[in-house]
Amino acid sequence: MANAKVIQAKQEAVDVVTAKLRESATTVVADYRGLNVSQVTELRKQLREAGVEFQVLKNTLVRRATAAAELTELDEVLAGPTAVAFSATDAVAPAKILSDFAKKNEALEIKGGVVEGRVVGVEQIKALADLPSREGLLSMLLSVLQAPVRNLALAVKAVAEKEEGSASA
């Protein structure tokens, strides 16, 4: 009976990873070989602060989850020690944090990932990392939306000053 409990526990773990793969805006797979404990702790801290879940998972477990989530193209990067970062809300955060960390620590190697349900390679993850954060994008949008109002206000002010100048003359 212990065997049935072990199998059930493993199936539950596969189900959890499958759900995370399906629900995540972005999932990044990385090889963490060569990082020391303090580096891994710092990486986990940065990811946690951004709301990104980071787990070291067995490749067989992830392969079963990718099969259930219909993302089997990801299986080709599942070799060696595998760490997976899941983010349900911010599509850019895991890519940006892992990419920045990999630039400072050559031992961390990004292998690939899943963005909005599509399996992507290292190049796409790095391109995603180069995008501004959600807050940055919102601030750019706000700036673009404010520009016409600001220009209108400046034009009205200039007309008012011109009329004041001609009225006092």
mmCIF file of C-alpha atoms in Angstrom:
data_model
loop_
_atom_site.group_PDB
_atom_site.id
_atom_site.type_symbol
_atom_site.label_atom_id
_atom_site.label_comp_id
_atom_site.label_asym_id
_atom_site.label_seq_id
_atom_site.Cartn_x
_atom_site.Cartn_y
_atom_site.Cartn_z
ATOM 1 C CA MET A 1 0.000 0.000 0.000
ATOM 2 C CA ALA A 2 2.946 2.362 0.537
ATOM 3 C CA ASN A 3 3.603 2.110 -3.181
ATOM 4 C CA ALA A 4 0.122 3.390 -4.011
ATOM 5 C CA LYS A 5 0.651 6.364 -1.679
ATOM 6 C CA VAL A 6 3.967 7.203 -3.346
ATOM 7 C CA ILE A 7 2.418 6.977 -6.806
ATOM 8 C CA GLN A 8 -0.501 9.157 -5.702
ATOM 9 C CA ALA A 9 1.893 11.760 -4.216
ATOM 10 C CA LYS A 10 3.909 11.841 -7.450
ATOM 11 C CA GLN A 11 0.733 12.216 -9.527
ATOM 12 C CA GLU A 12 -0.376 15.110 -7.310
ATOM 13 C CA ALA A 13 3.036 16.759 -7.830
ATOM 14 C CA VAL A 14 2.658 16.338 -11.612
ATOM 15 C CA ASP A 15 -0.846 17.832 -11.417
ATOM 16 C CA VAL A 16 0.461 20.868 -9.509
ATOM 17 C CA VAL A 17 3.243 21.496 -12.051
ATOM 18 C CA THR A 18 0.784 20.971 -14.934
ATOM 19 C CA ALA A 19 -1.552 23.585 -13.449
ATOM 20 C CA LYS A 20 1.338 26.022 -13.018
ATOM 21 C CA LEU A 21 2.436 25.505 -16.635
ATOM 22 C CA ARG A 22 -1.092 26.201 -17.851
ATOM 23 C CA GLU A 23 -1.791 29.193 -15.587
ATOM 24 C CA SER A 24 1.566 30.963 -15.758
ATOM 25 C CA ALA A 25 1.980 34.013 -17.940
ATOM 26 C CA THR A 26 5.646 33.065 -18.205
ATOM 27 C CA THR A 27 7.620 29.991 -17.193
ATOM 28 C CA VAL A 28 11.417 30.002 -17.489
ATOM 29 C CA VAL A 29 13.555 26.855 -17.318
ATOM 30 C CA ALA A 30 17.178 27.254 -16.196
ATOM 31 C CA ASP A 31 20.253 25.201 -15.310
ATOM 32 C CA TYR A 32 21.589 26.351 -11.943
ATOM 33 C CA ARG A 33 24.665 24.078 -11.834
ATOM 34 C CA GLY A 34 27.679 25.884 -10.439
ATOM 35 C CA LEU A 35 25.801 28.415 -8.288
ATOM 36 C CA ASN A 36 26.749 28.370 -4.633
ATOM 37 C CA VAL A 37 24.228 28.471 -1.799
ATOM 38 C CA SER A 38 24.454 32.232 -1.275
ATOM 39 C CA GLN A 39 23.907 32.893 -4.998
ATOM 40 C CA VAL A 40 20.858 30.612 -5.113
ATOM 41 C CA THR A 41 19.523 32.280 -1.959
ATOM 42 C CA GLU A 42 19.954 35.737 -3.523
ATOM 43 C CA LEU A 43 18.251 34.589 -6.740
ATOM 44 C CA ARG A 44 15.329 33.093 -4.799
ATOM 45 C CA LYS A 45 15.006 36.321 -2.802
ATOM 46 C CA GLN A 46 14.841 38.469 -5.965
ATOM 47 C CA LEU A 47 12.275 36.161 -7.553
ATOM 48 C CA ARG A 48 10.146 35.972 -4.398
ATOM 49 C CA GLU A 49 10.076 39.787 -4.113
ATOM 50 C CA ALA A 50 8.740 39.921 -7.693
ATOM 51 C CA GLY A 51 6.052 37.321 -6.956
ATOM 52 C CA VAL A 52 7.766 34.606 -9.001
ATOM 53 C CA GLU A 53 7.769 31.014 -7.772
ATOM 54 C CA PHE A 54 11.118 29.213 -8.226
ATOM 55 C CA GLN A 55 11.468 25.449 -7.848
ATOM 56 C CA VAL A 56 14.052 22.795 -8.534
ATOM 57 C CA LEU A 57 12.155 19.933 -10.163
ATOM 58 C CA LYS A 58 12.975 16.487 -11.468
ATOM 59 C CA ASN A 59 13.021 16.321 -15.242
ATOM 60 C CA THR A 60 10.761 13.245 -15.325
ATOM 61 C CA LEU A 61 8.140 15.083 -13.277
ATOM 62 C CA VAL A 62 8.314 18.123 -15.573
ATOM 63 C CA ARG A 63 8.128 15.892 -18.684
ATOM 64 C CA ARG A 64 4.923 14.306 -17.388
ATOM 65 C CA ALA A 65 3.526 17.764 -16.640
ATOM 66 C CA THR A 66 4.454 19.072 -20.104
ATOM 67 C CA ALA A 67 2.710 16.061 -21.662
ATOM 68 C CA ALA A 68 -0.441 16.783 -19.631
ATOM 69 C CA ALA A 69 -0.265 20.509 -20.488
ATOM 70 C CA GLU A 70 0.454 19.731 -24.176
ATOM 71 C CA LEU A 71 3.796 21.543 -24.094
ATOM 72 C CA THR A 72 6.048 18.616 -25.030
ATOM 73 C CA GLU A 73 8.352 20.876 -27.125
ATOM 74 C CA LEU A 74 9.794 21.992 -23.774
ATOM 75 C CA ASP A 75 11.089 18.439 -23.122
ATOM 76 C CA GLU A 76 14.179 18.982 -25.298
ATOM 77 C CA VAL A 77 15.634 21.464 -22.741
ATOM 78 C CA LEU A 78 14.967 19.182 -19.775
ATOM 79 C CA ALA A 79 18.440 17.768 -19.246
ATOM 80 C CA GLY A 80 20.666 18.110 -16.226
ATOM 81 C CA PRO A 81 19.632 19.989 -13.089
ATOM 82 C CA THR A 82 16.486 21.959 -13.813
ATOM 83 C CA ALA A 83 15.044 24.926 -11.975
ATOM 84 C CA VAL A 84 11.742 26.393 -13.087
ATOM 85 C CA ALA A 85 10.423 29.909 -12.449
ATOM 86 C CA PHE A 86 6.650 30.394 -12.695
ATOM 87 C CA SER A 87 4.883 33.756 -12.796
ATOM 88 C CA ALA A 88 1.110 33.895 -13.070
ATOM 89 C CA THR A 89 0.832 37.691 -13.127
ATOM 90 C CA ASP A 90 3.939 39.394 -14.522
ATOM 91 C CA ALA A 91 5.055 38.004 -17.878
ATOM 92 C CA VAL A 92 8.355 39.908 -17.857
ATOM 93 C CA ALA A 93 9.585 39.436 -14.256
ATOM 94 C CA PRO A 94 10.957 35.865 -14.362
ATOM 95 C CA ALA A 95 12.736 36.444 -17.673
ATOM 96 C CA LYS A 96 14.185 39.781 -16.551
ATOM 97 C CA ILE A 97 15.375 38.574 -13.134
ATOM 98 C CA LEU A 98 16.902 35.329 -14.422
ATOM 99 C CA SER A 99 18.502 37.064 -17.407
ATOM 100 C CA ASP A 100 20.012 39.830 -15.259
ATOM 101 C CA PHE A 101 21.218 37.250 -12.732
ATOM 102 C CA ALA A 102 22.756 35.126 -15.532
ATOM 103 C CA LYS A 103 24.704 38.174 -16.781
ATOM 104 C CA LYS A 104 26.344 38.541 -13.360
ATOM 105 C CA ASN A 105 26.661 34.798 -12.667
ATOM 106 C CA GLU A 106 27.742 32.788 -15.691
ATOM 107 C CA ALA A 107 26.878 29.530 -13.909
ATOM 108 C CA LEU A 108 23.153 30.184 -14.388
ATOM 109 C CA GLU A 109 22.043 29.173 -17.872
ATOM 110 C CA ILE A 110 18.571 29.896 -19.214
ATOM 111 C CA LYS A 111 17.399 26.950 -21.327
ATOM 112 C CA GLY A 112 13.989 28.096 -22.572
ATOM 113 C CA GLY A 113 10.461 28.497 -21.354
ATOM 114 C CA VAL A 114 6.787 29.015 -21.989
ATOM 115 C CA VAL A 115 5.259 32.441 -22.679
ATOM 116 C CA GLU A 116 1.471 32.725 -22.816
ATOM 117 C CA GLY A 117 1.113 29.013 -23.575
ATOM 118 C CA ARG A 118 3.806 28.918 -26.305
ATOM 119 C CA VAL A 119 7.151 27.158 -25.917
ATOM 120 C CA VAL A 120 9.986 29.595 -26.653
ATOM 121 C CA GLY A 121 13.755 29.430 -26.870
ATOM 122 C CA VAL A 122 16.508 31.284 -25.072
ATOM 123 C CA GLU A 123 16.485 34.171 -27.570
ATOM 124 C CA GLN A 124 12.796 34.889 -26.968
ATOM 125 C CA ILE A 125 13.280 34.746 -23.185
ATOM 126 C CA LYS A 126 16.155 37.242 -23.464
ATOM 127 C CA ALA A 127 14.052 39.485 -25.739
ATOM 128 C CA LEU A 128 11.262 39.362 -23.160
ATOM 129 C CA ALA A 129 13.794 40.265 -20.464
ATOM 130 C CA ASP A 130 14.745 43.391 -22.400
ATOM 131 C CA LEU A 131 11.165 44.700 -22.261
ATOM 132 C CA PRO A 132 10.324 47.257 -19.576
ATOM 133 C CA SER A 133 8.495 46.009 -16.498
ATOM 134 C CA ARG A 134 4.719 46.262 -16.232
ATOM 135 C CA GLU A 135 5.095 49.479 -14.209
ATOM 136 C CA GLY A 136 7.456 50.892 -16.825
ATOM 137 C CA LEU A 137 5.031 50.074 -19.630
ATOM 138 C CA LEU A 138 2.142 51.636 -17.697
ATOM 139 C CA SER A 139 4.173 54.791 -17.085
ATOM 140 C CA MET A 140 5.005 55.011 -20.824
ATOM 141 C CA LEU A 141 1.320 54.588 -21.668
ATOM 142 C CA LEU A 142 0.345 57.277 -19.163
ATOM 143 C CA SER A 143 2.928 59.634 -20.642
ATOM 144 C CA VAL A 144 1.570 59.041 -24.149
ATOM 145 C CA LEU A 145 -1.995 59.604 -22.959
ATOM 146 C CA GLN A 146 -1.067 62.823 -21.118
ATOM 147 C CA ALA A 147 0.815 64.407 -24.038
ATOM 148 C CA PRO A 148 -2.254 65.654 -25.995
ATOM 149 C CA VAL A 149 -3.823 67.110 -22.839
ATOM 150 C CA ARG A 150 -0.546 68.802 -21.918
ATOM 151 C CA ASN A 151 -0.172 70.242 -25.434
ATOM 152 C CA LEU A 152 -3.769 71.518 -25.385
ATOM 153 C CA ALA A 153 -3.184 73.191 -22.025
ATOM 154 C CA LEU A 154 -0.020 74.883 -23.335
ATOM 155 C CA ALA A 155 -1.876 76.105 -26.451
ATOM 156 C CA VAL A 156 -4.754 77.522 -24.390
ATOM 157 C CA LYS A 157 -2.261 79.223 -22.083
ATOM 158 C CA ALA A 158 -0.390 80.734 -25.075
ATOM 159 C CA VAL A 159 -3.645 82.046 -26.587
ATOM 160 C CA ALA A 160 -4.679 83.513 -23.232
ATOM 161 C CA GLU A 161 -1.302 85.231 -22.805
ATOM 162 C CA LYS A 162 -1.473 86.596 -26.354
ATOM 163 C CA GLU A 163 -4.960 87.996 -25.766
ATOM 164 C CA GLU A 164 -3.839 89.507 -22.443
ATOM 165 C CA GLY A 165 -0.895 91.145 -24.214
ATOM 166 C CA SER A 166 -3.080 92.607 -27.000
ATOM 167 C CA ALA A 167 -5.782 93.747 -24.530
ATOM 168 C CA SER A 168 -3.314 95.663 -22.371
ATOM 169 C CA ALA A 169 -1.643 97.338 -25.354
#
